[in-house]
Amino acid sequence: MSPSTPWWRDAVIYQVYLRSFADGNGDGVGDIAGLRSRLPYLKSLGIDALWINPWYKSPMADGGYDVADFRAIDPMFGTLADAEQLIAEAHRHGIRVIPDIVPNHTSNQHAWFQAALAAGPGSPERERYIFRPGRGPDGAEPPNNWASCFGGPAWTRLPDGDWYLHLYAPEQPDLDWRHPDVHTEFESILRFWFSRGVDGFRIDVAHGLVKDPELPDLPPESAGKASEEHIQHPHWDRDGVHDIYRTWRTIADEFDGDRAFVAEAWADTPERLAAYVRPGGLHTAFNFDFLMASWDAKDLRTVIDDSLAMLNGVGAPATWVLSNHDVMRHTSRYARRTVARWVPNQRYQPQGPVDLDLGTRRARAAALLMLALPGGAYIYQGDELGLPEVEDLPEDVLQDPIWERSGHTDKGRDGCRVPVPWSAKTAPFGFSPEDATGAPWLPQPPNWGERSVEAQTGDETSMLELYRTALRLRRENPALGDGTMTWLDSPAGVLAFRRGLGFVCVVNLSGEAYPLPEHSSVLLAGGPVEDGVLAPDQAAWLAV
Ligand code: NOJ
């Protein structure tokens, strides 16, 4: 990493899902006070920035992605003053702060939606959202066949007869980005937070803002999914979204420091993804192809090559991500002997026996792979502890709207949101203070303490110390981070590449032991390297 590289080209960004990270006030829900108390931990982990999931005032129908007021912090998390203090303290630790912004929809409790409900059909207040009459003789059929990403139709009917669109839960009405108020309001929200010192934003559903004004039906076979002819899709990844982000870029550039955006944009191809990060557009976008790849050398190599080719083509850095608050934790994903490639627009629900030792070995190798690739990387809280998905949460504790909306066929995303274990003792494992009045909002497994920060600290074989060492080496080695990579010859099933002149990363995804190429020392390895041989599902960083 050269000192002149803008930070966002190769930052390691740690994702904080606030309600599950650390509970400062003892009510069983994580909050800003808890996060502030853990900043020294994050500093010692060696990350560059925090991405914080929505902290705004919200009725929490979708964990805060249903925002009622973008300029207020939800009392569950703290106050605006707490947020300002967090930003200042993080900066003192040399850690940047990126909140989430949610421009595709608001909460149904947002003042605009409440005004639209009160004003009635045909009113100007309804034009900020997507209200339509229904189809059929008495308007009892939804305006089109679009489906909610959480299950069921994307339309809800009001008692006054109008229907409104929600690509997610009914509590999350979609905004109409053809309305000038929507543009000015979000531009003002960006300035509100930029002037409070945030270093950028993660843009939620960045690919969803612009809809085909005709709201045409989707072909029946792909209702609710992205179609093959992606450009024609009536609500995903339409070219018009880029006009919005060009304006947002000029706003970020008005502020001093290097403010940066990262788009959550699910695009069908690396070309479509690269369009978000062209010059004058957003800075970075999550590269979900990496997360969706199977545990297979050929598949991973194709994803890496295609992503780098497309992003380099527009001058943007790559980002690499293995897990987040929406997907099965990768320790569990990799714990199935055969890891299926993720099918876009479908929930990932692998079946079959779970071998967490295998998943953990692969997760260690995947971390070394990710942190050696050119560009930036995301760590989801608990990745560094090797937390698995909690797949056996009792049904009566589930809170993700997917559980209800899927008619209880999909348990949803709560399994990757279980509160973090900090100490080894008993539940709540340091997540809440000793005198807490509330239990953690999701129950932690009885053995959660074995994976706690306390249990892993100082244990050289732990996932936590692997991450700490990897992040330290990455900071110290100018060949890592932004830049180029060169593949080295290796047998099928083995990935080997060079960064700079003196650094090589080798990942063994084959079923056979692999003799490491010539090297002067092993800088770091996922497991013991005996006689210069890398065991299956292991990775190593070499000095050459
Ligand atoms: C993507 C977010 O990551 C997810 O958690 C949320 O449910 C949807 N967008 C809707 O905002």
XYZ file of C-alpha atoms and ligand atoms in Angstrom:
555
model
C 0.000 0.000 0.000
C 1.588 3.227 -1.041
C 0.922 6.274 1.162
C -0.481 8.159 -1.829
C -3.168 5.525 -2.480
C -6.635 6.825 -1.525
C -7.678 4.864 1.574
C -10.765 3.358 -0.027
C -8.772 1.577 -2.750
C -7.506 -1.035 -0.330
C -9.155 -0.480 3.029
C -10.068 -3.406 5.250
C -13.574 -2.464 6.320
C -15.174 -4.114 9.326
C -18.938 -4.451 9.226
C -20.735 -3.698 12.472
C -24.281 -5.037 12.708
C -24.960 -2.756 15.628
C -27.712 -4.651 17.426
C -25.524 -7.759 17.651
C -22.068 -6.281 18.251
C -21.899 -5.006 21.838
C -24.611 -3.931 24.262
C -23.587 -0.908 26.339
C -26.792 -0.236 28.292
C -27.725 -3.814 29.203
C -31.054 -4.084 27.395
C -29.905 -7.066 25.323
C -29.523 -5.081 22.095
C -26.193 -3.806 20.812
C -25.769 -0.036 20.653
C -23.392 2.829 19.950
C -22.132 2.884 23.553
C -21.176 -0.789 23.183
C -19.406 -0.122 19.911
C -17.509 2.808 21.426
C -16.308 0.583 24.257
C -14.926 -1.905 21.713
C -12.998 0.569 19.565
C -9.679 -0.434 21.194
C -10.399 -4.039 20.163
C -11.061 -2.954 16.589
C -7.911 -0.871 16.606
C -5.877 -3.856 17.791
C -7.489 -6.056 15.146
C -5.990 -3.704 12.600
C -8.937 -2.644 10.460
C -9.110 0.650 8.573
C -12.797 1.527 8.645
C -16.193 0.545 10.001
C -19.335 0.071 7.973
C -22.235 0.428 10.379
C -25.624 -1.018 9.406
C -28.535 1.468 9.660
C -28.622 3.236 13.004
C -31.425 5.649 12.171
C -34.779 5.966 13.898
C -36.741 2.924 12.834
C -39.611 0.679 13.923
C -37.191 -2.195 13.127
C -39.471 -4.162 10.818
C -36.291 -5.094 8.915
C -33.541 -4.554 11.470
C -33.333 -0.813 10.763
C -33.520 -0.981 6.939
C -36.960 0.590 7.422
C -35.917 4.150 8.237
C -38.406 6.572 9.792
C -35.983 9.508 10.155
C -32.575 9.647 8.469
C -31.390 12.503 10.667
C -32.058 10.819 14.010
C -30.474 7.828 15.731
C -32.863 5.173 16.992
C -33.135 5.392 20.816
C -32.351 1.661 20.915
C -28.865 2.531 19.627
C -28.319 5.883 21.367
C -28.501 9.525 20.376
C -27.142 11.772 17.663
C -24.571 12.993 20.211
C -23.460 9.358 20.735
C -23.039 8.942 16.992
C -20.993 12.134 16.780
C -18.829 10.983 19.652
C -18.332 7.594 18.033
C -17.202 9.233 14.788
C -14.739 11.445 16.669
C -13.365 8.582 18.791
C -13.039 6.233 15.834
C -11.108 8.943 14.006
C -8.806 9.325 17.014
C -8.062 5.599 16.658
C -7.358 6.106 12.954
C -10.556 4.259 11.992
C -12.949 5.715 9.417
C -16.718 5.443 9.696
C -19.179 4.579 6.935
C -22.868 4.422 7.818
C -25.483 2.760 5.655
C -27.890 4.856 3.620
C -31.186 3.378 2.432
C -32.470 5.312 -0.593
C -34.731 2.702 -2.202
C -37.416 2.820 0.461
C -38.388 4.359 3.778
C -40.281 2.988 6.744
C -44.053 3.162 6.547
C -43.672 5.325 9.688
C -41.616 7.952 7.806
C -43.315 11.384 7.813
C -43.617 11.289 4.009
C -45.424 7.973 3.960
C -47.692 8.988 6.821
C -48.535 12.182 4.917
C -49.208 10.124 1.782
C -51.575 7.841 3.694
C -53.460 10.794 5.160
C -53.681 12.727 1.879
C -55.421 9.911 0.003
C -55.477 8.622 -3.588
C -54.373 10.997 -6.318
C -52.690 13.422 -3.877
C -49.256 14.969 -4.542
C -48.058 13.387 -1.272
C -48.519 9.940 -2.844
C -46.251 10.850 -5.764
C -43.122 10.434 -3.658
C -43.907 6.709 -3.462
C -45.257 4.271 -6.008
C -49.012 4.164 -5.499
C -51.270 2.705 -8.201
C -54.833 1.515 -8.572
C -55.239 -2.256 -8.739
C -56.201 -4.357 -11.714
C -59.425 -6.277 -12.265
C -62.989 -4.964 -12.207
C -62.833 -3.743 -8.586
C -59.091 -3.130 -8.471
C -58.605 -6.110 -6.202
C -55.597 -7.459 -8.132
C -52.131 -5.933 -7.607
C -50.973 -3.482 -10.317
C -48.423 -5.994 -11.617
C -46.891 -9.348 -10.774
C -43.692 -8.165 -9.060
C -42.674 -10.141 -5.996
C -41.182 -8.931 -2.729
C -37.612 -10.098 -2.121
C -38.858 -11.340 1.251
C -41.662 -13.446 -0.270
C -45.217 -12.718 -1.360
C -46.349 -9.921 -3.677
C -44.496 -6.594 -3.857
C -47.773 -4.666 -3.480
C -50.030 -3.978 -0.517
C -53.549 -2.550 -0.757
C -54.770 0.206 1.529
C -58.333 0.478 2.820
C -58.840 3.420 0.420
C -58.270 1.081 -2.532
C -54.794 2.257 -3.655
C -51.896 -0.190 -3.815
C -48.284 0.725 -3.001
C -45.057 -0.944 -4.084
C -42.556 -2.506 -1.682
C -39.767 -4.620 -3.127
C -39.050 -5.680 0.480
C -41.471 -5.799 3.455
C -44.831 -3.959 3.390
C -43.311 -1.726 6.097
C -40.721 -0.570 3.496
C -42.577 1.370 0.755
C -40.423 2.101 -2.315
C -39.709 5.736 -3.104
C -40.348 7.131 -6.577
C -37.008 8.472 -7.766
C -38.716 10.382 -10.576
C -39.864 12.857 -7.916
C -37.533 15.848 -7.392
C -38.209 15.889 -3.624
C -36.634 12.453 -3.315
C -33.428 13.704 -4.929
C -33.161 16.865 -2.846
C -33.990 15.041 0.371
C -31.262 12.418 -0.058
C -28.732 15.002 -1.165
C -29.499 16.897 2.027
C -29.192 13.710 4.131
C -25.769 13.005 2.615
C -24.626 16.524 3.516
C -26.092 16.202 7.019
C -23.876 13.192 7.761
C -20.842 14.262 5.745
C -20.751 17.463 7.764
C -20.793 15.311 10.918
C -17.600 13.677 9.745
C -18.614 10.360 8.222
C -16.110 9.103 5.683
C -18.607 7.684 3.234
C -21.720 5.574 2.875
C -22.692 2.048 2.038
C -25.627 2.398 -0.349
C -28.387 -0.116 0.287
C -30.049 -1.690 -2.790
C -28.095 0.708 -4.998
C -29.359 -1.181 -8.055
C -33.055 -0.782 -7.252
C -33.878 2.916 -7.257
C -35.058 3.362 -10.835
C -38.133 1.515 -12.056
C -39.573 1.239 -15.540
C -42.289 3.946 -15.378
C -44.728 1.609 -17.127
C -44.312 -0.915 -14.277
C -44.683 -3.811 -16.722
C -45.289 -7.369 -15.581
C -42.253 -9.593 -15.345
C -42.373 -12.646 -17.569
C -44.054 -15.232 -15.339
C -41.060 -17.561 -15.107
C -38.854 -14.827 -13.681
C -41.318 -12.889 -11.546
C -39.358 -11.406 -8.685
C -36.004 -12.436 -10.107
C -33.549 -10.679 -12.333
C -34.166 -11.670 -15.937
C -31.628 -12.922 -18.406
C -31.906 -9.753 -20.478
C -30.819 -7.740 -17.552
C -30.977 -4.328 -19.127
C -34.662 -4.753 -19.671
C -35.411 -5.666 -16.113
C -38.148 -3.321 -14.895
C -36.730 -2.682 -11.435
C -33.155 -3.961 -11.075
C -29.964 -2.355 -12.293
C -31.505 0.039 -14.781
C -29.106 2.451 -16.423
C -30.868 5.464 -14.882
C -29.442 4.728 -11.411
C -26.043 6.019 -12.525
C -27.369 9.569 -13.012
C -28.259 9.627 -9.325
C -24.811 8.446 -8.265
C -22.987 10.957 -10.463
C -24.705 13.681 -8.448
C -23.908 11.923 -5.186
C -20.257 11.765 -6.219
C -20.114 15.516 -6.685
C -21.557 15.926 -3.184
C -18.924 13.610 -1.656
C -16.250 15.581 -3.507
C -17.497 18.860 -1.980
C -16.217 17.714 1.407
C -12.605 17.626 2.491
C -10.863 14.332 3.108
C -11.535 11.365 0.911
C -15.226 10.546 1.302
C -16.207 7.351 -0.466
C -19.236 5.294 -1.392
C -19.625 1.545 -1.585
C -22.605 0.254 -3.535
C -24.632 -2.766 -2.599
C -25.443 -3.474 -6.224
C -26.406 -6.966 -7.281
C -25.496 -6.955 -10.942
C -25.710 -9.938 -13.254
C -22.256 -9.577 -14.737
C -18.926 -7.985 -13.783
C -19.481 -5.501 -16.652
C -22.770 -4.351 -15.145
C -21.113 -4.039 -11.731
C -18.213 -2.022 -13.144
C -20.715 0.514 -14.506
C -21.337 1.687 -10.911
C -17.702 2.603 -10.381
C -16.822 4.350 -13.619
C -14.997 7.666 -13.312
C -17.401 10.254 -11.923
C -19.560 7.525 -10.374
C -19.274 5.684 -7.083
C -15.895 4.724 -5.649
C -16.428 1.026 -4.949
C -19.051 -1.718 -5.050
C -19.286 -5.005 -3.186
C -18.100 -7.854 -5.324
C -20.644 -10.518 -4.436
C -19.377 -12.896 -7.118
C -16.540 -13.790 -4.751
C -18.969 -14.612 -1.950
C -21.160 -16.633 -4.319
C -18.321 -18.748 -5.719
C -18.066 -22.372 -4.710
C -14.997 -23.686 -2.874
C -13.327 -24.530 -6.135
C -10.061 -23.227 -7.563
C -11.349 -22.825 -11.112
C -14.503 -21.027 -10.049
C -12.616 -18.686 -7.714
C -9.952 -17.953 -10.275
C -12.559 -17.082 -12.895
C -14.302 -14.736 -10.461
C -11.016 -13.078 -9.513
C -9.897 -12.640 -13.124
C -13.242 -11.375 -14.395
C -13.698 -8.975 -11.486
C -10.213 -7.517 -11.797
C -10.439 -7.201 -15.573
C -13.740 -5.344 -15.484
C -12.890 -3.104 -12.535
C -9.382 -2.303 -13.747
C -10.981 -1.385 -17.056
C -12.774 1.525 -15.374
C -9.937 2.362 -12.980
C -11.761 1.140 -9.879
C -10.389 -1.120 -7.152
C -11.887 -4.517 -6.392
C -13.524 -5.333 -3.075
C -13.677 -8.849 -1.654
C -16.327 -10.099 0.710
C -17.025 -13.508 2.230
C -19.946 -12.837 4.575
C -22.379 -10.164 5.690
C -25.595 -9.803 7.685
C -27.729 -11.160 4.820
C -26.014 -14.444 4.023
C -25.061 -17.701 5.699
C -21.748 -17.260 7.525
C -18.956 -18.665 5.397
C -17.609 -20.980 8.111
C -20.897 -22.864 7.757
C -21.149 -22.422 3.997
C -17.740 -24.036 3.602
C -18.612 -26.742 6.149
C -20.442 -28.741 3.511
C -18.093 -31.089 1.677
C -19.299 -29.769 -1.658
C -19.971 -26.054 -1.620
C -22.602 -25.283 -4.242
C -22.216 -22.130 -6.294
C -24.751 -19.587 -5.119
C -27.580 -19.040 -7.570
C -28.215 -15.284 -7.835
C -31.572 -14.067 -6.539
C -32.190 -17.241 -4.638
C -31.711 -17.738 -0.936
C -28.762 -19.989 -0.130
C -29.993 -22.901 1.951
C -27.504 -25.751 1.692
C -28.465 -29.172 2.942
C -26.322 -32.050 4.099
C -23.974 -32.781 6.987
C -22.079 -29.895 8.554
C -18.371 -30.354 9.340
C -17.360 -27.196 11.176
C -13.696 -28.243 11.400
C -13.625 -28.403 7.628
C -15.541 -25.118 7.375
C -13.088 -23.470 9.766
C -10.028 -24.715 7.862
C -11.471 -23.385 4.626
C -12.517 -20.110 6.266
C -8.886 -19.620 7.385
C -7.667 -20.284 3.861
C -10.334 -18.013 2.379
C -9.299 -15.176 4.707
C -5.679 -15.442 3.559
C -6.809 -15.539 -0.061
C -9.093 -12.519 0.329
C -6.557 -10.418 2.211
C -3.844 -11.108 -0.367
C -5.896 -10.091 -3.406
C -5.545 -6.626 -4.940
C -8.070 -4.134 -3.576
C -10.111 -3.753 -0.428
C -11.750 -6.344 1.800
C -14.749 -6.567 4.103
C -14.843 -8.443 7.393
C -18.269 -9.093 8.896
C -18.224 -8.957 12.703
C -17.451 -12.433 13.988
C -15.668 -13.572 10.807
C -12.475 -12.966 12.733
C -13.769 -15.337 15.434
C -14.771 -17.981 12.894
C -18.368 -17.793 14.084
C -20.599 -20.309 12.348
C -24.186 -19.693 11.281
C -26.534 -20.565 14.139
C -28.705 -22.909 12.126
C -30.881 -24.193 14.958
C -32.420 -20.984 16.330
C -35.833 -21.871 17.770
C -38.661 -20.703 15.536
C -40.255 -18.568 18.233
C -37.215 -16.245 18.465
C -36.893 -15.511 14.746
C -37.260 -11.844 13.854
C -36.253 -11.613 10.193
C -39.344 -10.685 8.118
C -38.336 -13.430 5.677
C -39.548 -16.065 8.172
C -43.140 -14.758 8.153
C -43.207 -13.653 4.508
C -41.972 -17.044 3.299
C -44.828 -18.774 5.096
C -42.326 -20.286 7.542
C -40.376 -22.080 4.821
C -37.195 -19.962 5.122
C -35.740 -19.155 8.541
C -34.153 -16.046 7.072
C -31.018 -14.243 8.176
C -31.113 -14.328 11.965
C -28.585 -17.179 12.101
C -25.767 -14.857 11.023
C -26.915 -12.078 13.395
C -26.530 -13.796 16.767
C -24.836 -11.474 19.300
C -21.041 -11.639 19.369
C -19.278 -13.517 22.226
C -16.652 -11.360 23.919
C -15.800 -13.412 26.991
C -15.596 -17.114 27.637
C -17.817 -17.378 30.728
C -21.578 -17.871 30.387
C -24.290 -16.227 28.281
C -24.388 -13.374 27.335
C -20.620 -13.975 26.970
C -19.704 -10.345 27.564
C -22.104 -9.093 24.887
C -24.059 -7.244 27.596
C -22.699 -5.837 30.874
C -22.851 -7.962 34.044
C -25.862 -6.079 35.427
C -27.867 -6.332 32.199
C -31.631 -6.254 32.508
C -32.363 -7.848 29.131
C -31.268 -11.132 27.555
C -29.550 -10.889 24.143
C -32.185 -10.285 21.467
C -31.270 -13.626 19.891
C -30.099 -16.524 22.075
C -26.416 -17.447 21.822
C -25.457 -21.133 21.554
C -24.219 -22.616 24.874
C -20.704 -23.147 23.481
C -20.441 -19.581 22.083
C -17.824 -18.735 24.737
C -15.270 -21.095 23.145
C -15.213 -18.781 20.153
C -15.131 -15.561 22.178
C -12.555 -12.826 21.812
C -11.260 -13.681 25.301
C -10.876 -17.399 24.519
C -9.008 -16.721 21.270
C -6.772 -13.853 22.316
C -3.179 -15.009 22.590
C -3.914 -18.465 21.151
C -1.657 -18.548 18.112
C -3.822 -21.230 16.476
C -7.026 -19.192 16.755
C -8.927 -17.501 13.947
C -8.633 -14.178 15.766
C -4.829 -14.289 15.898
C -4.746 -15.389 12.242
C -6.724 -12.269 11.288
C -4.621 -10.037 13.536
C -1.383 -11.297 12.023
C -2.718 -11.187 8.472
C -3.878 -7.591 8.904
C -0.549 -6.570 10.417
C 1.425 -8.188 7.588
C -0.900 -6.606 5.064
C -0.284 -3.168 6.555
C 3.466 -3.679 6.640
C 3.887 -5.154 3.159
C 3.735 -2.589 0.359
C 3.047 -5.380 -2.164
C -0.380 -6.022 -0.608
C -3.547 -3.977 -0.943
C -3.947 -1.933 -4.113
C -1.977 -3.054 -7.154
C -1.651 -5.986 -9.493
C -1.215 -9.735 -9.140
C 0.390 -12.421 -11.272
C -0.767 -16.019 -11.337
C 1.937 -18.642 -10.934
C 1.860 -22.048 -12.557
C 0.148 -24.529 -10.290
C -1.743 -27.788 -10.641
C -5.523 -27.814 -10.995
C -7.058 -27.247 -7.588
C -4.272 -24.948 -6.363
C -4.302 -21.151 -6.585
C -0.901 -19.500 -6.464
C -0.138 -15.855 -7.190
C 2.535 -13.300 -6.660
C 2.150 -9.739 -5.353
C 5.096 -7.448 -6.004
C 8.438 -9.173 -6.197
C 8.633 -10.846 -2.845
C 5.182 -12.109 -1.810
C 3.346 -15.267 -2.856
C -0.053 -16.578 -1.723
C -0.859 -20.258 -2.218
C -4.285 -21.796 -1.557
C -4.744 -25.545 -1.793
C -8.316 -26.402 -2.771
C -7.356 -29.827 -4.088
C -7.780 -32.987 -2.077
C -3.993 -33.637 -2.110
C -1.080 -32.201 -0.174
C 0.844 -29.644 -2.262
C 4.596 -28.986 -1.996
C 5.029 -25.224 -1.676
C 7.018 -23.402 -4.345
C 10.503 -22.193 -3.430
C 10.391 -19.564 -0.690
C 12.624 -17.912 1.863
C 10.055 -18.102 4.677
C 6.450 -18.859 5.483
C 5.012 -15.534 6.654
C 1.688 -16.963 7.726
C -0.301 -20.130 7.138
C -3.802 -21.350 7.855
C -2.415 -24.415 9.625
C 0.899 -26.126 10.313
C 3.150 -26.403 7.255
C 5.255 -29.525 7.659
C 8.188 -30.322 5.365
C 7.202 -27.459 3.061
C 3.922 -29.164 2.193
C 0.525 -27.437 2.199
C -2.333 -29.698 3.323
C -5.721 -29.639 1.529
C -7.948 -26.646 2.394
C -4.974 -24.658 3.667
C -3.366 -21.447 2.482
C 0.024 -19.867 3.088
C 1.678 -16.505 2.587
C 5.291 -16.851 1.511
C 8.237 -14.513 1.294
C 10.123 -15.322 -1.901
C -30.091 -5.095 1.717
C -29.743 -5.169 3.163
O -28.423 -5.626 3.294
C -30.758 -6.078 3.802
O -30.419 -6.417 5.119
C -32.115 -5.409 3.732
O -33.093 -6.301 4.233
C -32.463 -5.032 2.300
N -31.372 -4.438 1.594
C -33.625 -4.068 2.272
O -33.212 -2.806 2.733
